[in-house]
Short mmCIF file of C-alpha atoms and ligand atoms in Angstrom, two decimals:
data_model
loop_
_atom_site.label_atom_id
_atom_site.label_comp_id
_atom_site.label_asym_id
_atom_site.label_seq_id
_atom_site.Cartn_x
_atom_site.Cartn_y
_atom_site.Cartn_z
CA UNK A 116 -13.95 5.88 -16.81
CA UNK A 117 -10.70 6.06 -19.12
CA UNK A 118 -6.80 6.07 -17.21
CA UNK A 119 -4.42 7.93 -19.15
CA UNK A 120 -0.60 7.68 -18.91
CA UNK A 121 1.47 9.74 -16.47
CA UNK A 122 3.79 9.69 -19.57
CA UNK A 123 0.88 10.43 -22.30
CA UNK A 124 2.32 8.57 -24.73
CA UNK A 125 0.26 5.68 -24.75
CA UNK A 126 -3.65 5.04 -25.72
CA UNK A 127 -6.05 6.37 -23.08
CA UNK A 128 -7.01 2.78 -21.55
CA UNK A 129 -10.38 1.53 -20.10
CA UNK A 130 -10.16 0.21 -16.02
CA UNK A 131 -9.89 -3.49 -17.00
CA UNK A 132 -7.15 -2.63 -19.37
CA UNK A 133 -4.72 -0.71 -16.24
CA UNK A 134 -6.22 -3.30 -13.97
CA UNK A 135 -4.40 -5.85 -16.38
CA UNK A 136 -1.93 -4.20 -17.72
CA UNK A 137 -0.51 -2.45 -14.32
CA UNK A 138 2.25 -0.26 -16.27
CA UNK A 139 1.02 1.90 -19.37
CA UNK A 140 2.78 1.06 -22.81
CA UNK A 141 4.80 3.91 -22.55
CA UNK A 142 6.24 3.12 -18.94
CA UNK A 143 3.76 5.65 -17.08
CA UNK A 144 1.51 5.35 -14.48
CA UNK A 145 -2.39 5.03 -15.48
CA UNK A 146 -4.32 7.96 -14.00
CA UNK A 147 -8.18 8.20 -13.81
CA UNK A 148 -9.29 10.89 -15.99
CA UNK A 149 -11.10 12.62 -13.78
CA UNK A 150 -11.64 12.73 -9.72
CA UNK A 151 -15.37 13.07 -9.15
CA UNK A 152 -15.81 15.52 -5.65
CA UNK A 153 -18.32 13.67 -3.43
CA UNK A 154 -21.69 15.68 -2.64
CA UNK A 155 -21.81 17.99 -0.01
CA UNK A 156 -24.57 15.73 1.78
CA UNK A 157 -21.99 13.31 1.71
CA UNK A 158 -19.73 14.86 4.05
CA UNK A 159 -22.88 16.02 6.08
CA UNK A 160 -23.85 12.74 6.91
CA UNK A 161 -20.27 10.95 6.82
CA UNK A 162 -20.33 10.35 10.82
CA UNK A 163 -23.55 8.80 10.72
CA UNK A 164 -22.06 5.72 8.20
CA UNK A 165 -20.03 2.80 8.52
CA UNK A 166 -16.99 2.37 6.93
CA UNK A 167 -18.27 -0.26 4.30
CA UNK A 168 -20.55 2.44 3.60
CA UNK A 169 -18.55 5.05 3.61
CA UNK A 170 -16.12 3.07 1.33
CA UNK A 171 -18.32 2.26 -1.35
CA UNK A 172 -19.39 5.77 -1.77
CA UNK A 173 -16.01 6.30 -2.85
CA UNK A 174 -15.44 3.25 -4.88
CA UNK A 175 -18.77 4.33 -7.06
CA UNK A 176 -16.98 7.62 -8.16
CA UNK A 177 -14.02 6.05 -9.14
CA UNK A 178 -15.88 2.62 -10.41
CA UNK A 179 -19.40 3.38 -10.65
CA UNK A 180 -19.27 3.27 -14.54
CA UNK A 181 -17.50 0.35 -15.01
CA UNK A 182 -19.18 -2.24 -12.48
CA UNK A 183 -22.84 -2.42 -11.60
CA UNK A 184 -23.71 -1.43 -8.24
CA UNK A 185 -24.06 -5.04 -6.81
CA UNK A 186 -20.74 -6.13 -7.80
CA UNK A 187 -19.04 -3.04 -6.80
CA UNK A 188 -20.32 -3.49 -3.11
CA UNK A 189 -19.97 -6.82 -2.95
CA UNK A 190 -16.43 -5.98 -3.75
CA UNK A 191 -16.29 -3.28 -1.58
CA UNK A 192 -17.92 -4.74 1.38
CA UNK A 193 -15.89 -8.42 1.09
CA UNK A 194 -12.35 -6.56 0.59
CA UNK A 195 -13.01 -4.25 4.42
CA UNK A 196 -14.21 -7.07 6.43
CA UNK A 197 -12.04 -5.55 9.26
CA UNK A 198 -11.73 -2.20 10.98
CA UNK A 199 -9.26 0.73 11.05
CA UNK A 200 -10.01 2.08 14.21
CA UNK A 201 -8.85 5.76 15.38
CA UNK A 202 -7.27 5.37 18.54
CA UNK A 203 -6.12 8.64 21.16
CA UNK A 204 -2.31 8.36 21.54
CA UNK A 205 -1.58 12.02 22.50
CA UNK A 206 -2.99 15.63 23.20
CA UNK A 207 -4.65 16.24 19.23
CA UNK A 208 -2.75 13.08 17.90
CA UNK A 209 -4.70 10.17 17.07
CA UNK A 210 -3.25 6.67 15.37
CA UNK A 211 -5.56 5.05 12.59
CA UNK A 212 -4.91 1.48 13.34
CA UNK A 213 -4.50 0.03 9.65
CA UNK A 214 -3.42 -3.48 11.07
CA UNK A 215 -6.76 -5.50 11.58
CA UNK A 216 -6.85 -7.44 8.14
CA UNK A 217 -5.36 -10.88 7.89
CA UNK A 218 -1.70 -9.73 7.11
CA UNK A 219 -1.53 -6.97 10.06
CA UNK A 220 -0.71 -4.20 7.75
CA UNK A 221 -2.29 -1.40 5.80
CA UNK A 222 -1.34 -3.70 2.42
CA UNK A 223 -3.86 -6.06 2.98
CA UNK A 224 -6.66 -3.42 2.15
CA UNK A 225 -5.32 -2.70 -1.67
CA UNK A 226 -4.23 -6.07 -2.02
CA UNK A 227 -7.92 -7.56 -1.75
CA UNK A 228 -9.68 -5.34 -3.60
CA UNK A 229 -7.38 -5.87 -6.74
CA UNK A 230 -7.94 -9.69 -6.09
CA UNK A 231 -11.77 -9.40 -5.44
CA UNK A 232 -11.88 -6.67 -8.81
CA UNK A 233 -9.59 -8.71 -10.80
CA UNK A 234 -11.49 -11.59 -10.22
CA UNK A 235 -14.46 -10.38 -11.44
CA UNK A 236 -13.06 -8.99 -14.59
CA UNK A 237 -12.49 -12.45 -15.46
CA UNK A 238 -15.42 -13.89 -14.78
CA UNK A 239 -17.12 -11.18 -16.60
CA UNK A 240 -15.43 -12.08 -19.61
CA UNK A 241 -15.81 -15.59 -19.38
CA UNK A 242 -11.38 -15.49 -19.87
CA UNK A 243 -9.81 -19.26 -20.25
CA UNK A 244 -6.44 -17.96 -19.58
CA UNK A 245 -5.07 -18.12 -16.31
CA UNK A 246 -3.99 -14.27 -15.05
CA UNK A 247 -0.31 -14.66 -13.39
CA UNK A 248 0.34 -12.27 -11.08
CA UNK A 249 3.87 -11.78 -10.43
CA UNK A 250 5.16 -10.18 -7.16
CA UNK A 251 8.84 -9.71 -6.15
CA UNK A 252 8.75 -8.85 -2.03
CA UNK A 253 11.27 -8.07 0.87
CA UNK A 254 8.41 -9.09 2.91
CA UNK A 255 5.47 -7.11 3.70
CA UNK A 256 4.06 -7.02 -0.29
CA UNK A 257 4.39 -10.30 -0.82
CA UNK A 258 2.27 -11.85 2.33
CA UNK A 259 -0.47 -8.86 1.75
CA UNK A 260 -0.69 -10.01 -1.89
CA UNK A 261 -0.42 -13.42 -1.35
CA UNK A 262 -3.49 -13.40 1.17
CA UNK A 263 -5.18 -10.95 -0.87
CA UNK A 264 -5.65 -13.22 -3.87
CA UNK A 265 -5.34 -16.76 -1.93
CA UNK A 266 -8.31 -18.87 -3.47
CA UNK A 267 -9.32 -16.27 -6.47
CA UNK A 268 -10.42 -18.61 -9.10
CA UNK A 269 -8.81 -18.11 -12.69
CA UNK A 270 -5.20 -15.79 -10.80
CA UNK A 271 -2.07 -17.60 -9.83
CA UNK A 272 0.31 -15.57 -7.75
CA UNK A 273 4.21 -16.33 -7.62
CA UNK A 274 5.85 -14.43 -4.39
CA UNK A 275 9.56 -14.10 -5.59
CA UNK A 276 11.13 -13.33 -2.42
CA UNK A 277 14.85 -13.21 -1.40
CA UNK A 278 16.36 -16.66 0.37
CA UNK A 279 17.32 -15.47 4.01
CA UNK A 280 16.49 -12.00 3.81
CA UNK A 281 12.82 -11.85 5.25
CA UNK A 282 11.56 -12.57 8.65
CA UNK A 283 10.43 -15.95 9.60
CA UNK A 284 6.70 -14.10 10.50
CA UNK A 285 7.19 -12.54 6.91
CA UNK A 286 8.06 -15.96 4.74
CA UNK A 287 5.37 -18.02 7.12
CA UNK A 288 2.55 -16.03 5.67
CA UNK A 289 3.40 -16.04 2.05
CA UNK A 290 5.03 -20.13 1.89
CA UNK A 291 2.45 -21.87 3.93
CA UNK A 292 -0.89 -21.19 2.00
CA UNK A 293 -0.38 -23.37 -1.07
CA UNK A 294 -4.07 -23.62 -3.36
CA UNK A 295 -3.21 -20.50 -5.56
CA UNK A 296 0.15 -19.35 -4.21
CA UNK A 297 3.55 -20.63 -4.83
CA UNK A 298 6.53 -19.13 -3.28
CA UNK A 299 9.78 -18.80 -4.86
CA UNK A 300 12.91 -18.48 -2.74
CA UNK A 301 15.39 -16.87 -4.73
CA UNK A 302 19.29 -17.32 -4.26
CA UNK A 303 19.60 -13.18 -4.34
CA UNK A 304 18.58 -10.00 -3.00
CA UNK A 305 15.79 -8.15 -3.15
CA UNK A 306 16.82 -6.04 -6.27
CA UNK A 307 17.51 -9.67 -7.89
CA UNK A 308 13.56 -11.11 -7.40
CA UNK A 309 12.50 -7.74 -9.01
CA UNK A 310 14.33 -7.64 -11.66
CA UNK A 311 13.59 -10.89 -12.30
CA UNK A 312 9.87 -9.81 -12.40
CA UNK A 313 11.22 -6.85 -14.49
CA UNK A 314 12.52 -8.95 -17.11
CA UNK A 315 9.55 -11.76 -16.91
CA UNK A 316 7.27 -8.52 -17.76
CA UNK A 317 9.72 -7.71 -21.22
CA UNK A 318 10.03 -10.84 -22.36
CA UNK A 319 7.91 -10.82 -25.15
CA UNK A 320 7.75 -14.87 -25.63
CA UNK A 321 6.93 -15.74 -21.88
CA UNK A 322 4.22 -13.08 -22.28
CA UNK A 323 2.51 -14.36 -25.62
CA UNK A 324 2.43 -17.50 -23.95
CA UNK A 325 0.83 -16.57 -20.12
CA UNK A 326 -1.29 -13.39 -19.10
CA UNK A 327 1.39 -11.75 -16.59
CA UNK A 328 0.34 -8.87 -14.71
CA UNK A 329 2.00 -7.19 -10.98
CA UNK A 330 0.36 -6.50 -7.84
CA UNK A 331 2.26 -3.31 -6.47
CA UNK A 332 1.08 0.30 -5.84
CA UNK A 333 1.68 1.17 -9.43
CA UNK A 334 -1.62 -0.91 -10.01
CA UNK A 335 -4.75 1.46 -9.89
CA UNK A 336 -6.68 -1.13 -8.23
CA UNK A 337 -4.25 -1.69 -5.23
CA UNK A 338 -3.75 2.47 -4.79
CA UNK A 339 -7.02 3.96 -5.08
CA UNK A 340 -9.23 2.05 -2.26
CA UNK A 341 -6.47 3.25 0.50
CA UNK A 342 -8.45 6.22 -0.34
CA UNK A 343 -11.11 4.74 1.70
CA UNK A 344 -9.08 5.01 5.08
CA UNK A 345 -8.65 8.78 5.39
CA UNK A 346 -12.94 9.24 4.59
CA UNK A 347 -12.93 6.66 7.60
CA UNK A 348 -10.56 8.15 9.58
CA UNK A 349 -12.45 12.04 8.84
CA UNK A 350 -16.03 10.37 9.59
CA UNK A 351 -14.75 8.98 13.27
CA UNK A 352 -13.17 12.48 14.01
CA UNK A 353 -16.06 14.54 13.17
CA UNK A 354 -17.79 11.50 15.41
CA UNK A 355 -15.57 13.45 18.43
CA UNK A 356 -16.06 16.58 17.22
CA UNK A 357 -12.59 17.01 16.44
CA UNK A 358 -12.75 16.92 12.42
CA UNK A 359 -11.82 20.94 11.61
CA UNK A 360 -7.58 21.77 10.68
CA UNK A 361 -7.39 17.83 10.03
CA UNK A 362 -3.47 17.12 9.21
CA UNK A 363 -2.81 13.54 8.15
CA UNK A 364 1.03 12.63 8.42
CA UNK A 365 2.08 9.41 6.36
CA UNK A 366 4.80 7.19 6.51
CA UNK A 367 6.17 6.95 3.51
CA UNK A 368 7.88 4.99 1.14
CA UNK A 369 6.58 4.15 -2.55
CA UNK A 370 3.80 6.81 -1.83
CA UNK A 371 1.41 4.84 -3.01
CA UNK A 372 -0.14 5.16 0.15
CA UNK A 373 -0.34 9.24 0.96
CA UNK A 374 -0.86 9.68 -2.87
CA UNK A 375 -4.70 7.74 -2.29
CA UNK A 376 -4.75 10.54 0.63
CA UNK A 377 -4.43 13.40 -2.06
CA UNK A 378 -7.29 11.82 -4.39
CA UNK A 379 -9.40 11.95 -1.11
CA UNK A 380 -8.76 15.73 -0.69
CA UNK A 381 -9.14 16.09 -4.38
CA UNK A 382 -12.54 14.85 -3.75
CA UNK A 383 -13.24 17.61 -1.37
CA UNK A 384 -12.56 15.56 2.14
CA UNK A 385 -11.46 18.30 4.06
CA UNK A 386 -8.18 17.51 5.29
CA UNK A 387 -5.91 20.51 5.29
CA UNK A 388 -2.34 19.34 4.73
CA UNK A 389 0.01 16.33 4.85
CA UNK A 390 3.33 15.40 5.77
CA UNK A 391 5.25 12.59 4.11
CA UNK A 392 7.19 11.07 6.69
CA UNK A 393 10.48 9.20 5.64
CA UNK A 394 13.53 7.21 7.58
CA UNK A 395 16.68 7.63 6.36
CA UNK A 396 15.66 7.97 2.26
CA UNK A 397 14.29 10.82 1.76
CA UNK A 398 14.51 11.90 -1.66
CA UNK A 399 11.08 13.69 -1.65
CA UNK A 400 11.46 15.83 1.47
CA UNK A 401 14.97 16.80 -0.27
CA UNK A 402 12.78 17.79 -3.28
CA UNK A 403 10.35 19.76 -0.94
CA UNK A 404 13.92 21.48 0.16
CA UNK A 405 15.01 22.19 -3.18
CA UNK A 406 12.62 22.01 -5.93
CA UNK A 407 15.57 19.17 -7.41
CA UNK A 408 13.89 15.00 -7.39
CA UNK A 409 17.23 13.28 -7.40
CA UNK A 410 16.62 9.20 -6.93
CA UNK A 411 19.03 7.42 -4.84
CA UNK A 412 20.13 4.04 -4.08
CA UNK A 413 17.69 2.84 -1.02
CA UNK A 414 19.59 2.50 2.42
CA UNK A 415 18.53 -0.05 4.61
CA UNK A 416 16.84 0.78 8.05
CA UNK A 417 14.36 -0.42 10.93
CA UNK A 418 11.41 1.02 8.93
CA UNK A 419 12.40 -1.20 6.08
CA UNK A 420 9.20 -0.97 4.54
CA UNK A 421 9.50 2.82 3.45
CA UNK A 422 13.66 1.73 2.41
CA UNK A 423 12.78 3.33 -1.18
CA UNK A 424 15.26 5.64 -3.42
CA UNK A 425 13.38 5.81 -6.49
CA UNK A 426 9.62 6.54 -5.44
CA UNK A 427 7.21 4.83 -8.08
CA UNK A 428 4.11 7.11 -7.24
CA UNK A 429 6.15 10.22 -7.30
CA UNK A 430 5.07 10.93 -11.08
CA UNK A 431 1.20 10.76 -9.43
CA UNK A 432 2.07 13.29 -6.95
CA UNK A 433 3.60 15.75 -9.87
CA UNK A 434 0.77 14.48 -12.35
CA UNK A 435 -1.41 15.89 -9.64
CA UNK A 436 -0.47 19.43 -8.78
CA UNK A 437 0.57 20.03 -12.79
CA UNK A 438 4.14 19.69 -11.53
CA UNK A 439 4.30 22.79 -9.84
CA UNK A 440 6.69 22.21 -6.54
CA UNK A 441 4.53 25.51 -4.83
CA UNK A 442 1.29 23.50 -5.13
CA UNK A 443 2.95 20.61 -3.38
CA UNK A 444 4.94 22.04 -0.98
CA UNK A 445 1.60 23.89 0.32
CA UNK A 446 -0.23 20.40 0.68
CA UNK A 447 2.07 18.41 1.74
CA UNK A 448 5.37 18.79 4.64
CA UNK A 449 8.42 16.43 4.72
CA UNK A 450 9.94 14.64 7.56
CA UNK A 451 12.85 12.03 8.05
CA UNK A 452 14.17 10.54 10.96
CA UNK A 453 17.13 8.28 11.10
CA UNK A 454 17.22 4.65 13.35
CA UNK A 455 18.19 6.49 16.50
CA UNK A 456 15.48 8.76 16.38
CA UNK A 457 12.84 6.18 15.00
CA UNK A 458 14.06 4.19 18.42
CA UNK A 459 13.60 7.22 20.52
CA UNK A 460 10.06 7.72 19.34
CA UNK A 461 9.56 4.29 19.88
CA UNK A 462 10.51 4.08 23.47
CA UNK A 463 9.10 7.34 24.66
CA UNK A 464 5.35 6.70 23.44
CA UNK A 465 5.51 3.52 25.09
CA UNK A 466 6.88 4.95 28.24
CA UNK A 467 4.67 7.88 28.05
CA UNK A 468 1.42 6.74 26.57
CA UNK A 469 1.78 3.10 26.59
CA UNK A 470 0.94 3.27 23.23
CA UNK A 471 3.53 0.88 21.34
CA UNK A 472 4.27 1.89 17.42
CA UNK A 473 5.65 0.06 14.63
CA UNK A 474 8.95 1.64 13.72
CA UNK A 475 7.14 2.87 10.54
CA UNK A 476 4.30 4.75 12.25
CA UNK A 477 6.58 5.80 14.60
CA UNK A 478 8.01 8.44 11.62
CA UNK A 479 3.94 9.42 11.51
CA UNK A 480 3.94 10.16 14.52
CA UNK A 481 7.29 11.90 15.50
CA UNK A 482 6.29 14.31 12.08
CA UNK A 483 3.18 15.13 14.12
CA UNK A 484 4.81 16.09 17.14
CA UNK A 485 7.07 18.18 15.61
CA UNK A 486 4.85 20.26 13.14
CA UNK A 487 1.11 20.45 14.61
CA UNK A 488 0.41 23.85 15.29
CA UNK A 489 -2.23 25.09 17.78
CA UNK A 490 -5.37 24.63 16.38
CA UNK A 491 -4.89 21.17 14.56
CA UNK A 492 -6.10 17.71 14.98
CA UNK A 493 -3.11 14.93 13.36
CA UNK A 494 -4.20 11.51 12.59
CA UNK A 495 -1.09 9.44 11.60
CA UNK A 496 -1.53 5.81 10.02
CA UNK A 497 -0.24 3.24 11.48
CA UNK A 498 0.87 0.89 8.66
CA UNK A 499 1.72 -2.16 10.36
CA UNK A 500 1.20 -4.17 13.69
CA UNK A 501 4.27 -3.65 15.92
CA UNK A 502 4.69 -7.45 16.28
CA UNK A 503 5.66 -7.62 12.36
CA UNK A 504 8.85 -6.57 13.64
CA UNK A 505 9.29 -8.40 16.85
CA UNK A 506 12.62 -7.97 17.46
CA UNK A 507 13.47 -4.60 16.69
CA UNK A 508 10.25 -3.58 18.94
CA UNK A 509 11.46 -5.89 21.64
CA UNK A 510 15.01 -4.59 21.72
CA UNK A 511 13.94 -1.24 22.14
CA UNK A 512 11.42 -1.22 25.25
CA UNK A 513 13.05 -4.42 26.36
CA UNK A 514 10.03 -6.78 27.26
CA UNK A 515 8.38 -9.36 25.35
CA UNK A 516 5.58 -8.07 23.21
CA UNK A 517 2.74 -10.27 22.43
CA UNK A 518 1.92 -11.44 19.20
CA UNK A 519 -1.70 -11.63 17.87
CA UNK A 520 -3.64 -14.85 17.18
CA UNK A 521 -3.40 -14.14 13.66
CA UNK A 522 0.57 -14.18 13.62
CA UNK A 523 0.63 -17.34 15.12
CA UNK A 524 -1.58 -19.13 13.13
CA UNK A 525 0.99 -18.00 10.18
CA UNK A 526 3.64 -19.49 12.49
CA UNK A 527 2.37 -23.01 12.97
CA UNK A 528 1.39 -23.15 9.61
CA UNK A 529 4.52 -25.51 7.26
CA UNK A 530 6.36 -23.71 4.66
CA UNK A 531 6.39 -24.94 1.07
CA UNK A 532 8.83 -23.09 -1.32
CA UNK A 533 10.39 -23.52 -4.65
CA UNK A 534 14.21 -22.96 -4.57
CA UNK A 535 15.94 -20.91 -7.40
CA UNK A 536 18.68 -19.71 -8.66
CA UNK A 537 18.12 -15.23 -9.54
CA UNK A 538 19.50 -16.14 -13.46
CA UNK A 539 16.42 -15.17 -15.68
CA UNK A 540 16.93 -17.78 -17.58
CA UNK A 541 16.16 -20.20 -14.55
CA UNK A 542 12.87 -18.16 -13.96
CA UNK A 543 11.47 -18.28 -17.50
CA UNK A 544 12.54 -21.80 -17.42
CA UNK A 545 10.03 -22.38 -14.40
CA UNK A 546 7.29 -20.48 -15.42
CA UNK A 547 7.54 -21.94 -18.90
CA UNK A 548 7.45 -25.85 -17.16
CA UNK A 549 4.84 -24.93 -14.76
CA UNK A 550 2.48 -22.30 -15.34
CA UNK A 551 -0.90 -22.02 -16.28
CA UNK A 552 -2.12 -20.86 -19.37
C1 PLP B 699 4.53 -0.52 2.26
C2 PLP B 699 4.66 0.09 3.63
C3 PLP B 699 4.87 1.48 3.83
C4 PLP B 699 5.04 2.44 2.68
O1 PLP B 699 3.85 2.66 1.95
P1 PLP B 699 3.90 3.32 0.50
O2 PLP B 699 2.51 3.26 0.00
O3 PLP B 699 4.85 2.48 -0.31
O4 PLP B 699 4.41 4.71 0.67
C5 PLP B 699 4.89 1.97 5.12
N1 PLP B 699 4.80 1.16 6.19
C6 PLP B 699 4.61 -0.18 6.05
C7 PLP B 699 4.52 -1.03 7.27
C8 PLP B 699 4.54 -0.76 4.77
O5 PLP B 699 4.40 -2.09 4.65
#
């Protein structure tokens, strides 16, 4: 199947070239050409499969053409080797628990498909060239991608990440894994490390000399298979019966994430609306309000995950419904909740339910509370384990919370990092000296 650009400037490109590539020639976002709907029997039979199952279903109407079918599964069936359980949190509202890979959050799933597929483009064509993959993180990216590729013969990933600025959980599971992975502490901010990989990605002699590519939600082959969550998520509810007037509320940030949840509708899985739930920066549900999409600088907040002004996938959601601000406002409902309320939710389902959120579910959740109508079933994901952010989750129902055995393996593990300075000229200097061609 051929991607075009958001942008249509650029050449149509095959799935190995936006695989590669990332970022069309022209600065849009690659775009399969078409969605394929799934078969009626499909959906007939959906409760009666498993989720690799179910997934590569899906991944053969998006890949089918372009891998055989043995590769594709093995893909398929090697990237999900965890669940995403739906779990009952309140009357109609169920969580789908997208914390069980190796990283605790919903990341992990793109992140190892794009290894696993990336890594079999180059085996396929025999490349000699090392593939770089460059990733600037304020945390949860960079540990998702990190483990995603770890040990992926013929990639070497560089985690640019800002010096002081990410929890110790965060840096211990991108700096202690050495083979593949080096870790670059950066004397900056967040905004520094990406530019950094901004200007790495323009500079036209670093990238005659090394095959550079990102790992972010832009990438086709991170986005699409968090399609494979919500066919999950529909097959366990029809499982309960429970699978008609299906809302599915999203915490949102780059909307990489929901926008996988509109290709799954696109392909017929009945859901029947979603919100987009935001903290504090909320420049899309302002656009639901007023037809205007006016970026902002990102504010920083307890959900800092979804702290985005400048939504990257927002050109896939207009791509989508033909720009028309009707067509999206029907599918999909906005939400945003500021730190006090996020804390609220927090502390209520815990005292209520005993359920404990992650301050970024929580904004899933709080949406669903407040705009299910009679009738409807709401799943909301739950992007990350609450332990990922220990001590805001500890401050607010004010007892210990326990961290899982894969956390603390991270934790005992001893971090390696390269220091550096966030001049460019430092950072071509080091990839220049030490990377592999
Ligand atoms: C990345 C992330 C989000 C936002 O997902 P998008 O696909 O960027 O919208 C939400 N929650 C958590 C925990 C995340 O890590």
């Amino acid at each position: 199947m051929n991607y075009y650009s958001t942008n249509r400037q650029a050449p149509m490109a095959s799935l190995e070239e936006a695989v590669v590539k990332g970022l069309a020639a022209d600065k849009g976002l690659f775009m399969p050409e078409s969605i394929r709907p799934l078969p009626q029997a499909f959906y007939d039979t959906i409760d009666s499969l498993s989720f690799q199952e179910i997934a590569y279903h899906v991944a053969d109407a998006f890949f089918g053409e372009d891998i055989p079918v043995d590769a594709l599964k093995h893909i398929v069936y090697d990237t999900l080797n965890f669940d995403t359980p739906l779990v009952p949190v309140d009357k109609d509202i169920y969580s789908l628990e997208l914390f069980h890979g190796p990283t605790l959050a919903f990341k992990d799933v793109g992140a190892r498909f794009m290894a696993r597929l990336l890594g079999y483009f180059i085996r396929k064509e025999g490349m000699q060239q090392t593939v770089n993959v460059l990733v600037a993180t304020s945390g949860d990216t960079g540990s998702a991608v990190a483990n995603g590729f770890l040990g992926v013969e013929g990639i070497h990933v560089y985690v640019l990440y800002p010096k002081g600025k990410v929890s110790k959980i965060q840096e211990k599971q991108f700096t202690t894994l050495g083979q593949n992975i080096t870790a670059l502490e950066v004397a900056g901010t967040f905004d520094d490390c990406q530019a950094l990989v901004k200007a790495a990605f323009m500079d036209q002699r670093l990238n005659h000399r090394f095959v550079l590519t990102s790992a972010n939600s832009i990438n086709v082959a991170r986005f699409l298979p968090q399609a494979f969550y919500y066919f999950y998520a529909y097959a366990q509810l029809k499982r309960l019966g429970k699978a008609d007037n299906l809302v599915v509320s999203v915490p949102s940030g780059n909307f990489g994430n929901i926008t996988a949840g509109l290709f799954a509708k696109r392909m017929g899985l009945p859901i029947r609306r979603f919100i987009a739930a935001n903290n504090r920066n909320d420049v899309f549900y302002q656009y639901l309000r007023t037809g205007q999409y006016t970026p902002q600088p990102s504010i920083a907040t307890i959900a800092n995950a979804m702290d985005v002004g400048d939504p990257s996938n927002f050109v896939r959601v207009l791509d989508l419904y033909c720009r028309s601000h009707s067509a999206i406002s029907t599918n999909i409902a906005g939400a945003t909740y500021t730190n006090e309320q996020i804390r609220e939710t927090v502390a209520d389902t815990w005292k209520r339910h005993h359920y404990l959120l992650d301050p970024h579910g929580a904004c899933g959740y709080r949406a669903l509370q407040e705009n299910l109508r009679p009738g409807e079933t709401g799943i909301f994901l739950e992007t990350a384990h609450p332990a990922k952010f220990l001590r805001t989750v500890e401050d607010i129902i004010g007892q210990p919370v326990e961290i899982p055995a894969k956390l603390q393996a991270f934790m005992k593990g001893e971090k390696k990092s390269i220091r550096i300075g966030k001049s460019f000229e430092e950072f071509r200097h080091y990839l220049r000296k030490h990377a592999s061609k």
